[in-house]
mmCIF file of C-alpha atoms and ligand atoms in Angstrom:
data_model
loop_
_atom_site.group_PDB
_atom_site.id
_atom_site.type_symbol
_atom_site.label_atom_id
_atom_site.label_comp_id
_atom_site.label_asym_id
_atom_site.label_seq_id
_atom_site.Cartn_x
_atom_site.Cartn_y
_atom_site.Cartn_z
ATOM 1 C CA MET A 256 243.996 56.868 -74.643
ATOM 2 C CA ASN A 257 240.801 58.785 -73.977
ATOM 3 C CA ALA A 258 239.994 61.726 -76.144
ATOM 4 C CA ILE A 259 239.262 65.124 -74.675
ATOM 5 C CA PRO A 260 235.534 64.930 -73.756
ATOM 6 C CA LYS A 261 233.211 67.157 -75.677
ATOM 7 C CA THR A 262 231.937 70.045 -73.630
ATOM 8 C CA VAL A 263 228.394 69.562 -72.451
ATOM 9 C CA ALA A 264 225.655 72.198 -73.087
ATOM 10 C CA ALA A 265 226.027 74.789 -70.332
ATOM 11 C CA PRO A 266 223.031 75.826 -68.147
ATOM 12 C CA SER A 267 221.908 79.308 -69.026
ATOM 13 C CA GLN A 268 223.592 81.118 -66.146
ATOM 14 C CA PHE A 269 226.959 79.452 -66.899
ATOM 15 C CA TYR A 270 229.143 79.756 -69.958
ATOM 16 C CA PHE A 271 232.618 78.640 -70.968
ATOM 17 C CA ALA A 272 234.990 81.565 -70.745
ATOM 18 C CA ALA A 273 237.430 79.638 -72.903
ATOM 19 C CA PRO A 274 239.644 78.427 -70.095
ATOM 20 C CA PRO A 275 243.010 77.312 -71.434
ATOM 21 C CA PHE A 276 242.597 73.850 -69.925
ATOM 22 C CA ALA A 277 239.414 71.807 -69.643
ATOM 23 C CA LEU A 278 238.651 71.327 -65.981
ATOM 24 C CA ALA A 279 237.142 68.239 -64.400
ATOM 25 C CA CYS A 280 235.466 67.891 -60.990
ATOM 26 C CA PRO A 281 237.798 66.459 -58.374
ATOM 27 C CA ARG A 282 234.735 64.718 -56.806
ATOM 28 C CA CYS A 283 233.123 62.967 -59.729
ATOM 29 C CA ARG A 284 235.290 63.868 -62.791
ATOM 30 C CA GLY A 285 232.349 65.630 -64.464
ATOM 31 C CA ILE A 286 233.223 68.566 -66.732
ATOM 32 C CA LEU A 287 233.468 71.920 -64.962
ATOM 33 C CA GLU A 288 231.546 74.766 -66.530
ATOM 34 C CA VAL A 289 233.387 78.021 -65.912
ATOM 35 C CA LEU A 290 231.794 81.358 -65.329
ATOM 36 C CA VAL A 291 234.589 83.929 -64.854
ATOM 37 C CA SER A 292 235.746 83.080 -61.347
ATOM 38 C CA ARG A 293 233.340 80.228 -60.477
ATOM 39 C CA ALA A 294 233.125 76.749 -61.835
ATOM 40 C CA ARG A 295 230.257 74.274 -61.477
ATOM 41 C CA CYS A 296 230.328 70.533 -62.157
ATOM 42 C CA ALA A 297 227.860 69.549 -64.896
ATOM 43 C CA GLU A 298 227.303 66.138 -63.177
ATOM 44 C CA CYS A 299 227.304 66.658 -59.393
ATOM 45 C CA HIS A 300 226.826 70.453 -59.338
ATOM 46 C CA THR A 301 229.591 71.090 -56.885
ATOM 47 C CA GLU A 302 230.830 74.624 -57.171
ATOM 48 C CA TYR A 303 234.467 75.881 -56.974
ATOM 49 C CA ASP A 304 235.863 79.374 -56.789
ATOM 50 C CA CYS A 305 238.894 81.057 -58.222
ATOM 51 C CA VAL A 306 240.235 83.326 -55.414
ATOM 52 C CA ASN A 307 243.270 85.623 -55.936
ATOM 53 C CA GLY A 308 243.953 83.901 -59.230
ATOM 54 C CA ILE A 309 244.062 80.392 -57.841
ATOM 55 C CA TRP A 310 241.293 77.881 -58.620
ATOM 56 C CA ARG A 311 240.392 76.147 -55.329
ATOM 57 C CA LEU A 312 239.860 72.625 -56.319
ATOM 58 C CA LEU A 313 240.774 70.752 -53.179
ATOM 59 C CA LEU A 314 237.738 69.056 -51.718
ATOM 60 C CA PRO A 315 236.900 70.119 -48.125
ATOM 61 C CA GLU A 316 237.434 66.576 -46.774
ATOM 62 C CA ARG A 317 240.851 66.400 -48.542
ATOM 63 C CA GLU A 318 241.754 69.845 -47.173
ATOM 64 C CA LYS A 319 241.168 68.491 -43.721
ATOM 65 C CA TYR A 320 243.223 65.344 -44.539
ATOM 66 C CA PHE A 321 246.177 67.383 -45.766
ATOM 67 C CA ALA A 322 246.076 70.021 -42.991
ATOM 68 C CA PRO A 323 248.678 68.273 -40.744
ATOM 69 C CA PHE A 324 251.025 67.826 -43.706
ATOM 70 C CA ARG A 325 250.641 71.411 -44.798
ATOM 71 C CA GLU A 326 251.305 72.693 -41.252
ATOM 72 C CA GLN A 327 254.387 70.604 -40.782
ATOM 73 C CA TYR A 328 255.718 71.376 -44.286
ATOM 74 C CA GLN A 329 255.130 75.103 -43.821
ATOM 75 C CA ARG A 330 256.824 75.099 -40.427
ATOM 76 C CA THR A 331 259.906 73.283 -41.655
ATOM 77 C CA ARG A 332 260.212 75.536 -44.776
ATOM 78 C CA ALA A 333 259.905 78.701 -42.700
ATOM 79 C CA GLN A 334 262.563 77.446 -40.319
ATOM 80 C CA GLU A 335 264.843 76.575 -43.200
ATOM 81 C CA ARG A 336 264.291 80.096 -44.557
ATOM 82 C CA TRP A 337 262.902 79.270 -48.031
ATOM 83 C CA GLY A 338 261.628 82.144 -50.069
ATOM 84 C CA ALA A 339 262.291 85.881 -49.950
ATOM 85 C CA ASP A 340 260.510 89.249 -49.624
ATOM 86 C CA ASN A 341 261.284 90.589 -53.086
ATOM 87 C CA GLU A 342 259.897 89.665 -56.486
ATOM 88 C CA ASN A 343 263.359 89.604 -58.116
ATOM 89 C CA TYR A 344 264.229 86.595 -56.122
ATOM 90 C CA TYR A 345 261.327 84.619 -57.537
ATOM 91 C CA ARG A 346 261.824 85.922 -61.118
ATOM 92 C CA ALA A 347 265.438 84.784 -61.129
ATOM 93 C CA LEU A 348 264.815 81.204 -59.827
ATOM 94 C CA PRO A 349 266.414 78.684 -60.140
ATOM 95 C CA ARG A 350 269.296 81.196 -59.940
ATOM 96 C CA VAL A 351 269.790 82.668 -56.414
ATOM 97 C CA PRO A 352 272.098 85.226 -54.832
ATOM 98 C CA ARG A 353 275.419 84.064 -53.368
ATOM 99 C CA ASP A 354 274.173 84.438 -49.797
ATOM 100 C CA ASP A 355 271.029 82.379 -50.270
ATOM 101 C CA PRO A 356 270.819 79.749 -47.502
ATOM 102 C CA HIS A 357 270.022 77.085 -50.110
ATOM 103 C CA ARG A 358 272.481 78.164 -52.836
ATOM 104 C CA ALA A 359 274.098 74.664 -53.036
ATOM 105 C CA MET A 360 270.724 73.029 -53.606
ATOM 106 C CA TRP A 361 269.565 75.635 -56.145
ATOM 107 C CA ARG A 362 272.739 75.236 -58.161
ATOM 108 C CA ILE A 363 271.902 71.527 -58.600
ATOM 109 C CA ARG A 364 268.321 72.446 -59.425
ATOM 110 C CA GLU A 365 269.560 74.910 -61.984
ATOM 111 C CA LYS A 366 271.682 72.245 -63.716
ATOM 112 C CA ASN A 367 268.770 69.899 -63.981
ATOM 113 C CA PHE A 368 266.546 72.819 -65.189
ATOM 114 C CA ARG A 369 269.061 73.409 -67.982
ATOM 115 C CA ARG A 370 268.915 69.724 -68.871
ATOM 116 C CA VAL A 371 265.125 69.823 -69.013
ATOM 117 C CA ILE A 372 265.230 72.939 -71.219
ATOM 118 C CA ALA A 373 267.700 71.303 -73.528
ATOM 119 C CA TRP A 374 265.575 68.221 -73.709
ATOM 120 C CA ILE A 375 262.451 70.259 -74.574
ATOM 121 C CA GLY A 376 264.578 71.799 -77.309
ATOM 122 C CA ALA A 377 262.864 73.841 -79.926
ATOM 123 C CA ALA A 378 259.302 72.593 -79.136
ATOM 124 C CA THR A 379 257.014 75.522 -78.692
ATOM 125 C CA SER A 380 253.586 76.146 -77.163
ATOM 126 C CA LEU A 381 253.559 72.869 -75.226
ATOM 127 C CA ARG A 382 250.726 72.401 -72.892
ATOM 128 C CA VAL A 383 252.541 71.782 -69.627
ATOM 129 C CA LEU A 384 251.402 70.873 -66.067
ATOM 130 C CA ASP A 385 253.747 71.570 -63.213
ATOM 131 C CA VAL A 386 252.550 69.245 -60.442
ATOM 132 C CA GLY A 387 253.664 70.090 -56.891
ATOM 133 C CA ALA A 388 254.701 73.479 -58.208
ATOM 134 C CA GLY A 389 255.542 75.145 -54.908
ATOM 135 C CA ASN A 390 256.185 78.819 -55.605
ATOM 136 C CA GLY A 391 255.749 78.230 -59.311
ATOM 137 C CA TRP A 392 259.307 79.093 -60.460
ATOM 138 C CA LEU A 393 259.376 76.359 -63.136
ATOM 139 C CA ALA A 394 255.900 77.319 -64.375
ATOM 140 C CA ASN A 395 257.192 80.888 -64.703
ATOM 141 C CA GLN A 396 260.373 79.842 -66.591
ATOM 142 C CA LEU A 397 258.280 77.629 -69.035
ATOM 143 C CA ALA A 398 255.692 80.339 -69.535
ATOM 144 C CA ALA A 399 258.500 82.762 -70.318
ATOM 145 C CA ARG A 400 259.596 80.363 -73.101
ATOM 146 C CA GLY A 401 256.087 80.428 -74.740
ATOM 147 C CA HIS A 402 254.559 77.298 -73.295
ATOM 148 C CA ARG A 403 250.972 77.148 -71.960
ATOM 149 C CA VAL A 404 251.411 76.254 -68.336
ATOM 150 C CA ALA A 405 249.315 75.180 -65.416
ATOM 151 C CA ALA A 406 250.601 74.762 -61.880
ATOM 152 C CA VAL A 407 249.037 72.515 -59.219
ATOM 153 C CA ASP A 408 249.918 72.495 -55.527
ATOM 154 C CA LEU A 409 248.302 71.808 -52.155
ATOM 155 C CA ARG A 410 249.569 75.056 -50.746
ATOM 156 C CA ASP A 411 248.619 78.571 -51.667
ATOM 157 C CA ASP A 412 250.868 80.678 -49.414
ATOM 158 C CA ALA A 413 252.474 83.730 -50.873
ATOM 159 C CA ARG A 414 256.099 82.953 -49.974
ATOM 160 C CA ASP A 415 256.503 79.253 -50.788
ATOM 161 C CA GLY A 416 253.221 78.202 -52.463
ATOM 162 C CA LEU A 417 251.024 79.149 -55.421
ATOM 163 C CA GLY A 418 250.394 82.594 -53.886
ATOM 164 C CA ALA A 419 253.936 83.484 -55.087
ATOM 165 C CA ARG A 420 252.451 83.729 -58.608
ATOM 166 C CA ARG A 421 251.958 87.478 -57.908
ATOM 167 C CA ASN A 422 255.720 87.972 -58.383
ATOM 168 C CA TYR A 423 255.982 86.757 -61.943
ATOM 169 C CA PHE A 424 255.693 88.608 -65.295
ATOM 170 C CA PHE A 425 254.635 85.531 -67.274
ATOM 171 C CA ALA A 426 251.112 84.190 -66.786
ATOM 172 C CA PHE A 427 250.338 80.647 -65.909
ATOM 173 C CA GLU A 428 247.171 79.042 -64.491
ATOM 174 C CA CYS A 429 247.129 78.050 -60.808
ATOM 175 C CA TYR A 430 245.147 75.282 -59.218
ATOM 176 C CA GLN A 431 245.028 74.318 -55.600
ATOM 177 C CA ALA A 432 244.590 70.574 -55.944
ATOM 178 C CA GLU A 433 246.173 67.253 -55.146
ATOM 179 C CA PHE A 434 248.303 64.721 -57.091
ATOM 180 C CA GLU A 435 245.672 61.987 -56.900
ATOM 181 C CA ARG A 436 242.763 64.143 -57.962
ATOM 182 C CA LEU A 437 244.052 66.419 -60.719
ATOM 183 C CA PRO A 438 241.179 68.676 -61.717
ATOM 184 C CA PHE A 439 241.575 68.226 -65.505
ATOM 185 C CA ALA A 440 239.663 66.578 -68.269
ATOM 186 C CA PRO A 441 241.651 63.643 -69.890
ATOM 187 C CA ALA A 442 244.249 63.769 -72.630
ATOM 188 C CA GLN A 443 245.221 67.434 -72.814
ATOM 189 C CA PHE A 444 248.781 67.910 -71.601
ATOM 190 C CA ASP A 445 251.988 67.385 -73.705
ATOM 191 C CA LEU A 446 254.068 67.356 -70.553
ATOM 192 C CA VAL A 447 253.187 66.619 -66.921
ATOM 193 C CA ILE A 448 256.232 67.591 -64.824
ATOM 194 C CA PHE A 449 256.952 66.459 -61.234
ATOM 195 C CA ASN A 450 259.746 68.808 -60.289
ATOM 196 C CA ALA A 451 261.107 67.831 -56.835
ATOM 197 C CA SER A 452 257.636 66.590 -55.895
ATOM 198 C CA LEU A 453 257.023 62.921 -56.850
ATOM 199 C CA HIS A 454 258.541 61.746 -53.580
ATOM 200 C CA TYR A 455 255.648 63.377 -51.748
ATOM 201 C CA ALA A 456 253.101 61.091 -53.446
ATOM 202 C CA ALA A 457 251.412 58.861 -50.880
ATOM 203 C CA SER A 458 250.690 56.349 -53.663
ATOM 204 C CA LEU A 459 253.151 56.279 -56.562
ATOM 205 C CA ALA A 460 250.798 54.141 -58.682
ATOM 206 C CA GLU A 461 247.763 56.287 -58.195
ATOM 207 C CA THR A 462 249.777 59.515 -58.780
ATOM 208 C CA LEU A 463 251.330 58.305 -62.037
ATOM 209 C CA GLN A 464 248.038 56.815 -63.211
ATOM 210 C CA GLU A 465 246.356 60.202 -62.614
ATOM 211 C CA ALA A 466 249.168 61.958 -64.444
ATOM 212 C CA SER A 467 248.863 59.627 -67.395
ATOM 213 C CA ARG A 468 245.109 60.107 -67.576
ATOM 214 C CA ILE A 469 245.565 63.738 -68.436
ATOM 215 C CA LEU A 470 248.413 63.239 -70.977
ATOM 216 C CA ALA A 471 247.749 63.892 -74.615
ATOM 217 C CA PRO A 472 248.275 60.823 -76.859
ATOM 218 C CA ILE A 473 251.994 61.426 -77.323
ATOM 219 C CA GLY A 474 252.475 63.365 -74.114
ATOM 220 C CA LYS A 475 255.129 62.490 -71.477
ATOM 221 C CA ILE A 476 255.462 62.569 -67.712
ATOM 222 C CA LEU A 477 258.778 64.116 -66.680
ATOM 223 C CA LEU A 478 260.371 63.247 -63.288
ATOM 224 C CA VAL A 479 263.003 65.691 -62.121
ATOM 225 C CA ASP A 480 264.833 66.282 -58.797
ATOM 226 C CA SER A 481 263.240 63.544 -56.792
ATOM 227 C CA PRO A 482 265.610 61.388 -54.745
ATOM 228 C CA PHE A 483 265.894 57.794 -55.827
ATOM 229 C CA TYR A 484 267.651 54.893 -54.033
ATOM 230 C CA SER A 485 268.711 51.410 -54.989
ATOM 231 C CA HIS A 486 267.163 49.905 -51.851
ATOM 232 C CA SER A 487 264.227 50.888 -49.711
ATOM 233 C CA ILE A 488 265.167 52.760 -46.578
ATOM 234 C CA THR A 489 263.201 52.719 -43.329
ATOM 235 C CA GLN A 490 262.257 56.244 -42.444
ATOM 236 C CA SER A 491 260.754 58.068 -39.561
ATOM 237 C CA PRO A 492 256.942 58.089 -39.631
ATOM 238 C CA ASN A 493 257.133 61.928 -39.151
ATOM 239 C CA ARG A 494 258.724 62.433 -42.502
ATOM 240 C CA PRO A 495 256.321 64.083 -44.893
ATOM 241 C CA ASN A 496 257.936 62.550 -47.990
ATOM 242 C CA TYR A 497 258.876 59.081 -49.122
ATOM 243 C CA PHE A 498 261.952 57.280 -50.388
ATOM 244 C CA LEU A 499 261.562 56.118 -54.001
ATOM 245 C CA THR A 500 263.529 53.207 -55.341
ATOM 246 C CA PHE A 501 264.429 52.397 -58.913
ATOM 247 C CA ASP A 502 262.653 49.065 -58.614
ATOM 248 C CA GLN A 503 259.479 50.641 -57.315
ATOM 249 C CA LEU A 504 259.398 53.006 -60.301
ATOM 250 C CA ASN A 505 260.061 50.205 -62.810
ATOM 251 C CA ARG A 506 257.459 47.984 -61.245
ATOM 252 C CA THR A 507 254.849 50.716 -61.169
ATOM 253 C CA ALA A 508 255.524 51.797 -64.743
ATOM 254 C CA ARG A 509 255.135 48.154 -65.920
ATOM 255 C CA GLU A 510 251.820 47.808 -63.989
ATOM 256 C CA LEU A 511 250.541 51.063 -65.621
ATOM 257 C CA ASN A 512 251.912 50.068 -69.047
ATOM 258 C CA LEU A 513 254.182 53.180 -69.229
ATOM 259 C CA ASN A 514 257.504 53.104 -71.018
ATOM 260 C CA ILE A 515 260.406 54.652 -69.066
ATOM 261 C CA GLU A 516 263.257 56.533 -70.654
ATOM 262 C CA ILE A 517 266.227 57.921 -68.781
ATOM 263 C CA ILE A 518 267.096 61.462 -69.810
ATOM 264 C CA PHE A 519 269.903 61.877 -67.237
ATOM 265 C CA ALA A 520 271.162 59.022 -65.135
ATOM 266 C CA ASP A 521 273.064 60.951 -62.441
ATOM 267 C CA ALA A 522 275.737 58.259 -62.273
ATOM 268 C CA GLU A 523 278.788 60.047 -63.723
ATOM 269 C CA TRP A 524 282.237 58.686 -62.814
ATOM 270 C CA HIS A 525 283.299 61.910 -61.069
ATOM 271 C CA LYS A 526 280.453 61.667 -58.573
ATOM 272 C CA ARG A 527 281.274 58.111 -57.448
ATOM 273 C CA ALA A 528 284.093 58.943 -55.016
ATOM 274 C CA ARG A 529 282.107 61.773 -53.560
ATOM 275 C CA ARG A 530 279.132 59.448 -53.106
ATOM 276 C CA LYS A 531 281.287 57.025 -51.128
ATOM 277 C CA ILE A 532 282.333 59.806 -48.714
ATOM 278 C CA ILE A 533 278.714 60.954 -48.286
ATOM 279 C CA ALA A 534 277.578 57.340 -47.780
ATOM 280 C CA ARG A 535 280.034 56.962 -44.934
ATOM 281 C CA LYS A 536 278.756 60.177 -43.319
ATOM 282 C CA LEU A 537 275.073 59.354 -43.727
ATOM 283 C CA GLY A 538 275.441 55.681 -42.899
ATOM 284 C CA ARG A 539 273.333 54.904 -45.933
ATOM 285 C CA GLU A 540 273.338 55.276 -49.741
ATOM 286 C CA PRO A 541 273.137 58.909 -50.838
ATOM 287 C CA ALA A 542 270.286 59.696 -53.143
ATOM 288 C CA HIS A 543 270.429 59.747 -56.962
ATOM 289 C CA PHE A 544 268.577 62.505 -58.878
ATOM 290 C CA PRO A 545 267.985 61.059 -62.326
ATOM 291 C CA ILE A 546 265.630 62.590 -64.920
ATOM 292 C CA TYR A 547 263.048 60.178 -66.305
ATOM 293 C CA THR A 548 260.218 60.353 -68.818
ATOM 294 C CA LEU A 549 257.268 57.980 -68.796
ATOM 295 C CA GLN A 550 254.902 57.566 -71.696
ATOM 296 C CA SER A 551 252.165 55.278 -72.911
ATOM 297 C CA PRO A 552 253.381 53.016 -75.721
ATOM 298 C CA PRO A 553 252.436 54.201 -79.206
ATOM 299 C CA VAL A 554 249.079 52.910 -80.499
ATOM 300 C CA PRO A 555 249.906 50.319 -83.264
HETATM 301 C C1 LIG B 68 259.915 70.254 -52.512
HETATM 302 S S1 LIG B 68 258.498 71.112 -53.103
HETATM 303 C C2 LIG B 68 258.924 71.404 -54.769
HETATM 304 C C3 LIG B 68 258.289 72.642 -55.244
HETATM 305 C C4 LIG B 68 258.699 73.041 -56.685
HETATM 306 N N1 LIG B 68 258.269 72.082 -57.657
HETATM 307 C C5 LIG B 68 260.194 73.339 -56.814
HETATM 308 O O1 LIG B 68 260.776 72.736 -57.741
HETATM 309 O O2 LIG B 68 260.683 74.117 -56.049
HETATM 310 C C6 LIG B 68 257.190 69.870 -53.156
HETATM 311 C C7 LIG B 68 255.839 70.474 -53.383
HETATM 312 O O3 LIG B 68 254.896 69.431 -53.566
HETATM 313 C C8 LIG B 68 253.710 69.836 -52.950
HETATM 314 N N2 LIG B 68 252.919 68.666 -52.635
HETATM 315 C C9 LIG B 68 253.191 67.619 -51.804
HETATM 316 N N3 LIG B 68 252.276 66.718 -51.835
HETATM 317 C C10 LIG B 68 251.307 67.107 -52.598
HETATM 318 C C11 LIG B 68 250.103 66.512 -53.070
HETATM 319 N N4 LIG B 68 249.621 65.396 -52.641
HETATM 320 N N5 LIG B 68 249.305 67.201 -54.035
HETATM 321 C C12 LIG B 68 249.830 68.467 -54.561
HETATM 322 N N6 LIG B 68 250.975 68.993 -54.079
HETATM 323 C C13 LIG B 68 251.721 68.313 -53.209
HETATM 324 C C14 LIG B 68 254.098 70.608 -51.750
HETATM 325 O O4 LIG B 68 253.126 71.453 -51.223
HETATM 326 C C15 LIG B 68 255.373 71.315 -52.191
HETATM 327 O O5 LIG B 68 255.019 72.594 -52.692
#
């Protein structure tokens, strides 16, 4: 496992304003030197800005590449009426009012959130990265519990993306960036969480490899609320997300030399009958939502 790189001597007009996480250039992986709300790569000299509290670390060519996905995703989420106009809604997540259009979904999310919190247990001040953080509700909940949290997402909109940060009491760092180019120096997070987001990864292997690059030596990747299936399913090319299979995850973990542990299997007896009914309705296997950790094996 790589150690955190030493900071390089900063040019005179730049200084390190003690950012909570060491940033790396998404273009060349050089260390970013931070001056208040601007960062500059010590290697390739690309500059990045922090605007409205969000570090803009998506390269222009990647912004262009993701534009159709962002538009489609945003349109669907608006049609499905995600988000709200008041800050109390965001602060209470994953709990939502009775009349929320997505109450059933949020109740499942809340159960898994409780499982994650129980699993974290008494650990304090963990350095956590919430990848594909959306409106940042999990980052907020973890910051409220005293952890040092960073949130990454492609989208910065105020209702359903990182821009919703303005609603929260508890501070966490926000980075507009992508799964496959996480803008962080190696080996600094205790936990990298994909919360309902891993199934958007265009490449599972590259995404998990990138996440493991920034894990501290005994850090873990935590996978929550992504749908998993026993067999691969053909899907419409218009779908912005992908079907993950257990085999695919096991194979990828083996290739990357990551150990998998199941925290919650989502296979309880009382769900089996219900699954059969749903399978008949859908004409395919309904998804499982297990909770996994992945971790590099201990150094002997
Ligand atoms: C279903 S949402 C989950 C949001 C949040 N984690 C939650 O639990 O509500 C998936 C999020 O992943 C983000 N996302 C998808 N592909 C991404 C990528 N390649 N890099 C960064 N974020 C991505 C989307 O913008 C979206 O906010």
